[in-house]
């Protein structure tokens, strides 16, 4: 990127966001291995001399500890408290919804201002493999909660539509729409907490009971099991992020698979997850990109979906677009074409007659969502995300950053102590709710121990 391009990008961002940073003329750009470096003036860092950090190093520090799979827009958050069975406070916040809703109780600090703040804390040559971001980079919830919200926080019962489809084609189209509904808007510069080993999140929404567990910490692996006994539907997910660095961006490939089982129809739908793209230049942004493949072996149907994001902040044409097709896997004949935007509407066109049908409307599905509430505080497990991170979340919501920093340190130090104790006894940690396997060829795989997820003490108001 040349100096003129950087000047244009900086000027546009400064106009859009109003950055409290030095003028662009006070920045000096150099190049090292095709990655831009930023040399800030000493005055901007309150230091006696200027410090230089390779931007790619900064990206690694951001991603390695906090920019995980779901980095949701911190909109419409509220706190709910109650006493758990260990007398701990339970802090729950509203789920992520479409951007632009007005009732905002928590607003993340300016992302670029936060990035600049790292220059004051990260010394040149520091080992960033275990770098811990301060709470100013966190939204007040865990990654497990964000995963769970994509399943149980939804205004329309998409899973019932999947099960209620009269024909294999109807059900497959409904499953495709449901898979799109699990996406949420993302935001640059903030992230949920990295779940601790053994952390759980257990929530019920109507007849759907959802249970998540962090089954590995290094590398991070999350497992999800959800069941609806009335509809006879089961979900099993296993997620493991794998980041790759591309100079001015970071892209996380989400390894593992998702399974949706419609047990009444004896159909299993297997699909992969999208990648998370974190772009630093020319403008900071975070988006879902890549290809999703959905397969149902029992019906011989499969879908190929492509999600795209624009390279430039001011180009909106294909922003959050999704295009694809549903085909017969045996003949490779295209049966339906899919087109739209996952944050607006998505339609499907029947190739046989040209009929176009809207199968997904984001405004109807992921707007105006309610926060979960505690129905039975005494039944909430000590490992529940809303308890584990309650002090940190409360401090973030109160904008007491020093207290949030201390509370987060307590959580992390406790985990290190438990790890040392297990190592001293020669013990290996075993997940409570899933059996976990790993192979070089197949990666991570998680299987639930129980057939049905029990009703949870935390529920989503309908």
Coordinates of C-alpha atoms in Angstrom, one line a residue:
X1 CA 0.0 0.0 0.0
X2 CA 1.5 3.4 -1.0
X3 CA 1.5 6.6 1.0
X4 CA -1.3 8.2 -1.1
X5 CA -3.6 5.2 -0.5
X6 CA -2.9 5.2 3.2
X7 CA -3.6 8.9 3.4
X8 CA -7.0 8.5 1.7
X9 CA -7.9 5.6 4.0
X10 CA -6.8 7.5 7.1
X11 CA -8.7 10.6 6.1
X12 CA -11.9 8.6 5.4
X13 CA -11.7 6.8 8.7
X14 CA -10.9 10.0 10.6
X15 CA -14.0 11.5 9.1
X16 CA -16.3 8.5 9.7
X17 CA -15.2 7.7 13.2
X18 CA -13.5 10.9 14.5
X19 CA -10.3 9.3 15.7
X20 CA -8.6 11.0 18.7
X21 CA -5.1 10.2 17.2
X22 CA -2.3 12.4 15.7
X23 CA -2.7 13.8 12.2
X24 CA -1.7 11.5 9.4
X25 CA 1.4 13.7 8.6
X26 CA 2.8 12.7 12.0
X27 CA 2.9 9.0 10.9
X28 CA 5.7 7.6 8.9
X29 CA 5.3 4.5 6.8
X30 CA 8.0 2.0 6.0
X31 CA 7.9 -1.4 4.5
X32 CA 9.3 -4.7 5.7
X33 CA 8.5 -8.0 3.9
X34 CA 5.6 -6.3 2.1
X35 CA 3.9 -5.5 5.4
X36 CA 3.5 -1.8 6.4
X37 CA 5.0 -0.5 9.6
X38 CA 3.7 2.5 11.5
X39 CA 6.2 4.7 13.3
X40 CA 4.3 6.9 15.8
X41 CA 5.7 10.1 17.1
X42 CA 6.9 10.0 20.7
X43 CA 4.3 12.6 21.7
X44 CA 1.4 10.4 20.7
X45 CA 2.6 7.6 23.1
X46 CA 3.7 9.8 26.0
X47 CA 7.2 8.2 25.7
X48 CA 10.6 9.8 25.4
X49 CA 11.2 8.2 22.0
X50 CA 9.2 6.8 19.2
X51 CA 8.5 3.1 19.0
X52 CA 8.1 1.0 15.9
X53 CA 5.9 -2.1 15.7
X54 CA 5.3 -4.2 12.7
X55 CA 1.5 -4.2 12.0
X56 CA 1.5 -7.9 11.5
X57 CA 2.9 -8.4 15.0
X58 CA 0.0 -6.3 16.3
X59 CA -2.4 -8.4 14.4
X60 CA -1.1 -11.5 16.0
X61 CA -1.5 -10.1 19.4
X62 CA -5.0 -9.1 18.7
X63 CA -6.1 -12.4 17.2
X64 CA -4.2 -14.9 19.3
X65 CA -6.1 -14.2 22.5
X66 CA -9.2 -12.3 21.8
X67 CA -10.4 -12.2 18.2
X68 CA -12.1 -15.5 18.2
X69 CA -14.8 -16.9 16.0
X70 CA -17.8 -14.8 16.9
X71 CA -16.9 -11.2 17.5
X72 CA -20.4 -9.8 17.8
X73 CA -21.6 -6.2 17.7
X74 CA -22.0 -5.1 21.2
X75 CA -25.6 -3.8 20.9
X76 CA -28.5 -3.8 23.3
X77 CA -26.8 -5.3 26.3
X78 CA -28.3 -5.5 29.8
X79 CA -27.4 -7.2 33.0
X80 CA -29.4 -9.7 34.9
X81 CA -28.2 -10.9 38.3
X82 CA -29.1 -13.7 40.7
X83 CA -27.5 -16.0 43.2
X84 CA -26.2 -19.3 41.9
X85 CA -25.7 -22.5 43.8
X86 CA -22.2 -21.2 44.9
X87 CA -23.6 -17.9 45.9
X88 CA -22.0 -16.3 42.9
X89 CA -23.5 -13.5 40.9
X90 CA -24.9 -14.4 37.4
X91 CA -24.5 -11.7 34.7
X92 CA -26.4 -12.2 31.4
X93 CA -26.5 -9.7 28.6
X94 CA -28.8 -9.2 25.6
X95 CA -27.8 -11.2 22.5
X96 CA -26.3 -9.8 19.4
X97 CA -28.8 -8.5 16.8
X98 CA -28.7 -6.6 13.6
X99 CA -26.7 -3.4 13.7
X100 CA -28.5 -0.1 14.0
X101 CA -30.8 -0.8 16.9
X102 CA -31.1 2.1 19.2
X103 CA -31.3 0.7 22.8
X104 CA -27.6 0.5 23.4
X105 CA -26.5 0.0 27.0
X106 CA -22.9 -0.9 26.2
X107 CA -20.7 0.7 23.5
X108 CA -17.3 -0.6 22.8
X109 CA -14.5 2.1 22.8
X110 CA -13.2 3.4 19.5
X111 CA -11.5 0.3 17.9
X112 CA -8.6 2.1 16.4
X113 CA -8.0 4.1 19.6
X114 CA -7.8 0.7 21.3
X115 CA -5.3 -0.6 18.7
X116 CA -3.1 2.4 19.2
X117 CA -3.2 1.9 23.0
X118 CA -1.5 -1.5 22.4
X119 CA 1.6 0.4 21.2
X120 CA 2.1 1.6 24.7
X121 CA 1.9 -1.8 26.2
X122 CA 3.6 -4.1 23.7
X123 CA 7.4 -3.8 23.7
X124 CA 9.4 -4.5 20.5
X125 CA 10.5 -8.2 20.4
X126 CA 7.9 -9.3 23.0
X127 CA 6.7 -12.9 22.9
X128 CA 3.0 -12.5 22.0
X129 CA 2.1 -16.2 21.9
X130 CA 0.5 -15.9 25.4
X131 CA -0.4 -12.2 25.1
X132 CA -3.5 -11.3 27.1
X133 CA -5.6 -8.4 25.9
X134 CA -7.0 -6.0 28.5
X135 CA -10.8 -6.0 29.2
X136 CA -11.2 -2.8 27.1
X137 CA -11.1 -5.2 24.1
X138 CA -13.8 -7.5 25.5
X139 CA -17.6 -7.4 25.3
X140 CA -19.2 -8.7 28.5
X141 CA -19.8 -12.3 27.5
X142 CA -17.9 -15.5 26.7
X143 CA -17.3 -17.0 23.3
X144 CA -19.5 -20.0 24.5
X145 CA -22.4 -17.6 25.0
X146 CA -21.9 -16.2 21.5
X147 CA -21.9 -19.6 20.0
X148 CA -25.1 -20.5 21.9
X149 CA -26.9 -17.3 21.0
X150 CA -26.6 -18.2 17.4
X151 CA -28.8 -21.2 18.1
X152 CA -31.2 -20.3 20.9
X153 CA -31.6 -16.5 20.4
X154 CA -33.8 -16.3 17.3
X155 CA -37.1 -14.6 16.7
X156 CA -38.4 -17.3 14.3
X157 CA -38.4 -21.0 15.0
X158 CA -36.2 -22.0 12.0
X159 CA -35.6 -25.5 13.3
X160 CA -39.4 -26.3 13.3
X161 CA -39.5 -25.2 9.7
X162 CA -36.7 -27.7 8.9
X163 CA -38.6 -30.5 10.6
X164 CA -42.0 -29.5 9.1
X165 CA -40.9 -29.6 5.5
X166 CA -43.2 -31.9 3.5
X167 CA -40.6 -33.0 0.9
X168 CA -36.8 -33.6 1.0
X169 CA -36.5 -30.4 -1.1
X170 CA -38.5 -28.3 1.3
X171 CA -36.5 -29.6 4.3
X172 CA -33.2 -29.0 2.6
X173 CA -34.2 -25.4 1.6
X174 CA -35.3 -24.8 5.2
X175 CA -32.0 -26.2 6.6
X176 CA -30.1 -23.9 4.2
X177 CA -32.1 -20.9 5.6
X178 CA -31.4 -22.0 9.1
X179 CA -27.7 -22.2 8.5
X180 CA -27.7 -18.6 7.3
X181 CA -29.7 -17.6 10.4
X182 CA -26.7 -18.6 12.7
X183 CA -24.7 -15.6 11.4
X184 CA -24.5 -12.4 13.4
X185 CA -23.0 -9.0 12.5
X186 CA -19.4 -8.6 13.6
X187 CA -17.4 -5.7 14.9
X188 CA -13.7 -4.8 14.6
X189 CA -11.6 -4.3 17.7
X190 CA -13.6 -6.2 20.4
X191 CA -14.2 -9.8 21.2
X192 CA -15.8 -12.1 23.8
X193 CA -13.7 -13.8 26.5
X194 CA -11.8 -16.9 25.6
X195 CA -13.6 -19.7 27.4
X196 CA -11.6 -21.5 30.2
X197 CA -11.2 -25.2 30.1
X198 CA -14.4 -26.9 31.3
X199 CA -16.5 -23.8 31.1
X200 CA -20.2 -24.5 30.2
X201 CA -23.2 -22.6 29.0
X202 CA -26.6 -24.2 29.4
X203 CA -29.8 -22.4 28.2
X204 CA -33.3 -23.4 27.1
X205 CA -35.5 -21.7 24.6
X206 CA -39.0 -23.2 24.4
X207 CA -38.5 -26.9 23.8
X208 CA -34.9 -26.4 22.6
X209 CA -32.3 -27.2 25.2
X210 CA -28.7 -26.1 24.4
X211 CA -25.5 -27.1 26.2
X212 CA -21.9 -26.0 25.3
X213 CA -18.6 -27.0 26.9
X214 CA -15.0 -25.8 26.3
X215 CA -13.4 -29.2 25.8
X216 CA -9.9 -27.8 25.0
X217 CA -8.1 -24.6 25.8
X218 CA -4.8 -24.9 23.9
X219 CA -5.9 -25.2 21.1
X220 CA -9.4 -23.7 21.7
X221 CA -12.1 -26.3 20.9
X222 CA -15.8 -25.7 21.7
X223 CA -18.5 -28.3 21.6
X224 CA -22.3 -27.8 21.3
X225 CA -25.2 -30.2 21.8
X226 CA -28.8 -29.0 21.4
X227 CA -32.0 -31.1 21.3
X228 CA -35.7 -30.5 20.9
X229 CA -37.6 -33.6 22.0
X230 CA -40.9 -32.3 20.7
X231 CA -39.6 -31.8 17.2
X232 CA -37.2 -34.7 17.5
X233 CA -34.3 -32.5 16.3
X234 CA -30.6 -32.7 17.4
X235 CA -27.6 -30.4 16.8
X236 CA -24.0 -31.3 17.3
X237 CA -21.2 -28.8 16.7
X238 CA -17.4 -28.9 17.1
X239 CA -15.4 -25.7 16.5
X240 CA -11.7 -25.1 16.4
X241 CA -10.3 -21.9 14.9
X242 CA -7.1 -21.8 12.9
X243 CA -5.8 -18.3 12.1
X244 CA -3.7 -17.4 9.1
X245 CA -2.0 -14.1 8.6
X246 CA -2.0 -12.1 5.3
X247 CA -0.1 -8.9 6.0
X248 CA -2.9 -6.4 6.4
X249 CA -5.5 -8.9 7.4
X250 CA -6.1 -12.0 9.6
X251 CA -8.3 -14.8 8.4
X252 CA -9.5 -17.6 10.8
X253 CA -10.5 -20.9 9.3
X254 CA -13.1 -22.5 11.5
X255 CA -12.3 -26.2 11.5
X256 CA -14.7 -28.9 12.7
X257 CA -18.2 -29.7 11.5
X258 CA -21.8 -28.9 12.3
X259 CA -24.5 -31.6 12.2
X260 CA -28.3 -31.1 12.2
X261 CA -30.3 -34.2 12.6
X262 CA -34.0 -34.4 11.7
X263 CA -34.7 -37.7 13.5
X264 CA -38.3 -38.0 12.4
X265 CA -37.1 -38.1 8.8
X266 CA -33.8 -40.0 9.5
X267 CA -31.9 -37.2 7.8
X268 CA -28.5 -35.8 8.9
X269 CA -27.2 -32.5 7.4
X270 CA -23.5 -32.0 7.7
X271 CA -22.0 -28.5 7.1
X272 CA -18.8 -26.6 7.7
X273 CA -18.4 -23.1 9.2
X274 CA -17.4 -19.8 7.5
X275 CA -14.1 -18.1 8.0
X276 CA -13.7 -14.8 10.0
X277 CA -11.8 -12.1 8.1
X278 CA -10.3 -9.3 10.2
X279 CA -9.0 -6.5 7.9
X280 CA -6.7 -3.8 9.2
X281 CA -6.1 -1.8 6.1
X282 CA -7.3 0.2 4.1
X283 CA -10.1 0.3 6.7
X284 CA -10.7 -1.8 9.8
X285 CA -13.6 -4.3 9.5
X286 CA -14.5 -7.8 10.3
X287 CA -16.7 -10.1 8.2
X288 CA -17.7 -13.6 7.5
X289 CA -16.3 -15.0 4.2
X290 CA -15.7 -18.2 2.5
X291 CA -17.7 -21.2 1.3
X292 CA -20.2 -23.4 3.1
X293 CA -21.1 -26.9 1.9
X294 CA -24.2 -28.5 3.2
X295 CA -24.8 -32.3 2.5
X296 CA -27.5 -34.7 3.2
X297 CA -26.4 -38.3 2.4
X298 CA -29.9 -39.7 2.9
X299 CA -31.5 -37.5 0.2
X300 CA -28.5 -37.0 -2.1
X301 CA -28.9 -33.2 -2.0
X302 CA -26.2 -30.7 -1.3
X303 CA -25.7 -26.9 -1.3
X304 CA -22.8 -24.8 -2.1
X305 CA -22.9 -21.2 -0.7
X306 CA -20.3 -18.5 -1.2
X307 CA -20.2 -15.5 1.3
X308 CA -18.3 -12.4 0.3
X309 CA -17.2 -9.1 1.7
X310 CA -15.8 -6.0 -0.1
X311 CA -12.2 -5.0 0.1
X312 CA -12.9 -1.4 0.7
X313 CA -15.0 0.3 3.5
X314 CA -16.9 2.5 1.1
X315 CA -17.9 -0.2 -1.4
X316 CA -21.3 -1.6 -0.4
X317 CA -22.5 -3.5 -3.5
X318 CA -21.6 -7.0 -2.4
X319 CA -21.3 -6.4 1.3
X320 CA -22.4 -9.5 3.2
X321 CA -23.6 -11.2 0.0
X322 CA -24.4 -14.8 -0.3
X323 CA -24.7 -16.7 -3.6
X324 CA -25.0 -20.4 -4.2
X325 CA -27.0 -23.4 -5.5
X326 CA -28.7 -26.6 -4.4
X327 CA -28.0 -29.6 -6.5
X328 CA -28.5 -33.3 -6.9
X329 CA -25.2 -34.8 -5.9
X330 CA -25.6 -37.9 -8.1
X331 CA -26.3 -36.1 -11.4
X332 CA -24.8 -32.7 -10.4
X333 CA -27.9 -31.0 -11.8
X334 CA -28.6 -27.6 -10.3
X335 CA -32.1 -27.6 -8.8
X336 CA -32.2 -24.1 -7.1
X337 CA -30.2 -20.9 -7.2
X338 CA -29.6 -18.9 -4.0
X339 CA -28.9 -15.2 -3.9
X340 CA -29.1 -12.3 -1.4
X341 CA -27.5 -10.8 1.6
X342 CA -27.4 -12.6 4.9
X343 CA -28.1 -9.4 6.9
X344 CA -31.1 -8.5 4.7
X345 CA -33.0 -11.1 2.7
X346 CA -32.0 -14.3 0.8
X347 CA -34.1 -15.8 -2.0
X348 CA -34.1 -19.1 -3.8
X349 CA -35.1 -19.6 -7.4
X350 CA -36.6 -22.9 -8.6
X351 CA -34.7 -23.7 -11.9
X352 CA -37.6 -25.8 -13.2
X353 CA -40.2 -23.0 -13.2
X354 CA -38.3 -19.8 -12.4
X355 CA -40.3 -19.1 -9.2
X356 CA -38.4 -16.9 -6.7
X357 CA -39.1 -17.4 -2.9
X358 CA -37.7 -15.4 0.0
X359 CA -36.4 -18.1 2.4
X360 CA -34.7 -15.8 5.0
X361 CA -35.4 -12.3 6.3
X362 CA -32.7 -11.2 8.8
X363 CA -34.9 -8.4 10.2
X364 CA -37.6 -10.9 11.2
X365 CA -35.2 -13.5 12.5
X366 CA -32.4 -11.7 14.4
X367 CA -34.0 -8.4 15.5
X368 CA -35.5 -7.4 18.8
X369 CA -34.1 -10.5 20.6
X370 CA -34.5 -10.9 24.4
X371 CA -31.8 -11.6 26.9
X372 CA -31.8 -14.9 28.7
X373 CA -33.1 -14.9 32.3
X374 CA -32.3 -17.0 35.3
X375 CA -35.3 -19.3 36.1
X376 CA -33.7 -21.4 38.8
X377 CA -30.6 -19.8 40.3
X378 CA -29.8 -22.8 42.6
X379 CA -29.5 -25.1 39.5
X380 CA -26.9 -23.0 37.7
X381 CA -23.6 -24.8 37.5
X382 CA -20.5 -23.1 38.9
X383 CA -18.9 -23.7 35.5
X384 CA -21.6 -21.6 33.7
X385 CA -20.1 -18.8 31.6
X386 CA -22.4 -16.2 33.2
X387 CA -20.9 -17.1 36.6
X388 CA -17.2 -17.6 35.6
X389 CA -17.0 -14.2 34.1
X390 CA -19.6 -12.3 36.2
X391 CA -17.2 -10.0 38.0
X392 CA -15.4 -9.1 34.7
X393 CA -18.7 -8.5 32.9
X394 CA -20.1 -6.4 35.8
X395 CA -17.0 -4.2 35.7
X396 CA -17.1 -3.8 31.9
X397 CA -20.7 -2.8 32.1
X398 CA -19.8 -0.3 34.8
X399 CA -16.8 0.8 32.7
X400 CA -14.6 0.2 35.8
X401 CA -11.6 -1.0 33.7
X402 CA -9.1 -1.4 36.6
X403 CA -11.5 -3.7 38.4
X404 CA -12.3 -5.6 35.2
X405 CA -8.5 -6.1 34.7
X406 CA -8.1 -7.5 38.2
X407 CA -11.2 -9.7 37.9
X408 CA -10.0 -11.2 34.6
X409 CA -6.6 -11.8 36.1
X410 CA -8.2 -13.8 38.9
X411 CA -10.0 -16.1 36.4
X412 CA -6.9 -16.7 34.4
X413 CA -4.6 -17.3 37.4
X414 CA -7.1 -19.8 38.9
X415 CA -7.0 -21.8 35.6
X416 CA -3.2 -21.8 35.7
X417 CA -3.2 -23.0 39.3
X418 CA -5.6 -25.9 38.4
X419 CA -3.3 -26.8 35.4
X420 CA -0.3 -26.9 37.7
X421 CA -2.2 -29.1 40.2
X422 CA -3.2 -31.6 37.4
X423 CA 0.3 -31.7 36.1
X424 CA 1.8 -32.4 39.6
X425 CA -0.6 -35.3 40.0
X426 CA -0.1 -36.6 36.4
X427 CA -3.8 -36.1 35.7
X428 CA -5.4 -35.4 32.3
X429 CA -8.5 -33.3 32.2
X430 CA -11.6 -35.0 30.8
X431 CA -14.7 -33.2 29.5
X432 CA -17.8 -33.8 31.5
X433 CA -20.5 -33.6 28.7
X434 CA -18.6 -34.8 25.5
X435 CA -16.2 -37.4 24.4
X436 CA -13.5 -35.8 22.3
X437 CA -11.2 -37.3 19.7
X438 CA -8.5 -35.9 17.5
X439 CA -6.6 -37.2 14.4
X440 CA -4.2 -35.6 12.0
X441 CA -6.6 -36.4 9.1
X442 CA -10.0 -35.6 10.6
X443 CA -9.0 -33.0 13.2
X444 CA -11.2 -32.5 16.3
X445 CA -14.5 -34.4 16.8
X446 CA -16.9 -34.1 19.7
X447 CA -19.7 -36.5 20.6
X448 CA -22.3 -35.8 23.4
X449 CA -22.5 -38.2 26.3
X450 CA -26.2 -37.8 26.8
X451 CA -28.9 -38.5 24.2
X452 CA -31.0 -35.5 25.2
X453 CA -29.9 -32.2 26.7
X454 CA -31.9 -31.6 30.0
X455 CA -33.9 -28.4 30.5
X456 CA -31.7 -25.5 31.7
X457 CA -32.0 -23.1 34.7
X458 CA -31.4 -20.2 32.3
X459 CA -34.2 -19.6 29.7
X460 CA -34.9 -17.3 26.9
X461 CA -38.3 -15.5 27.3
X462 CA -40.6 -16.2 24.4

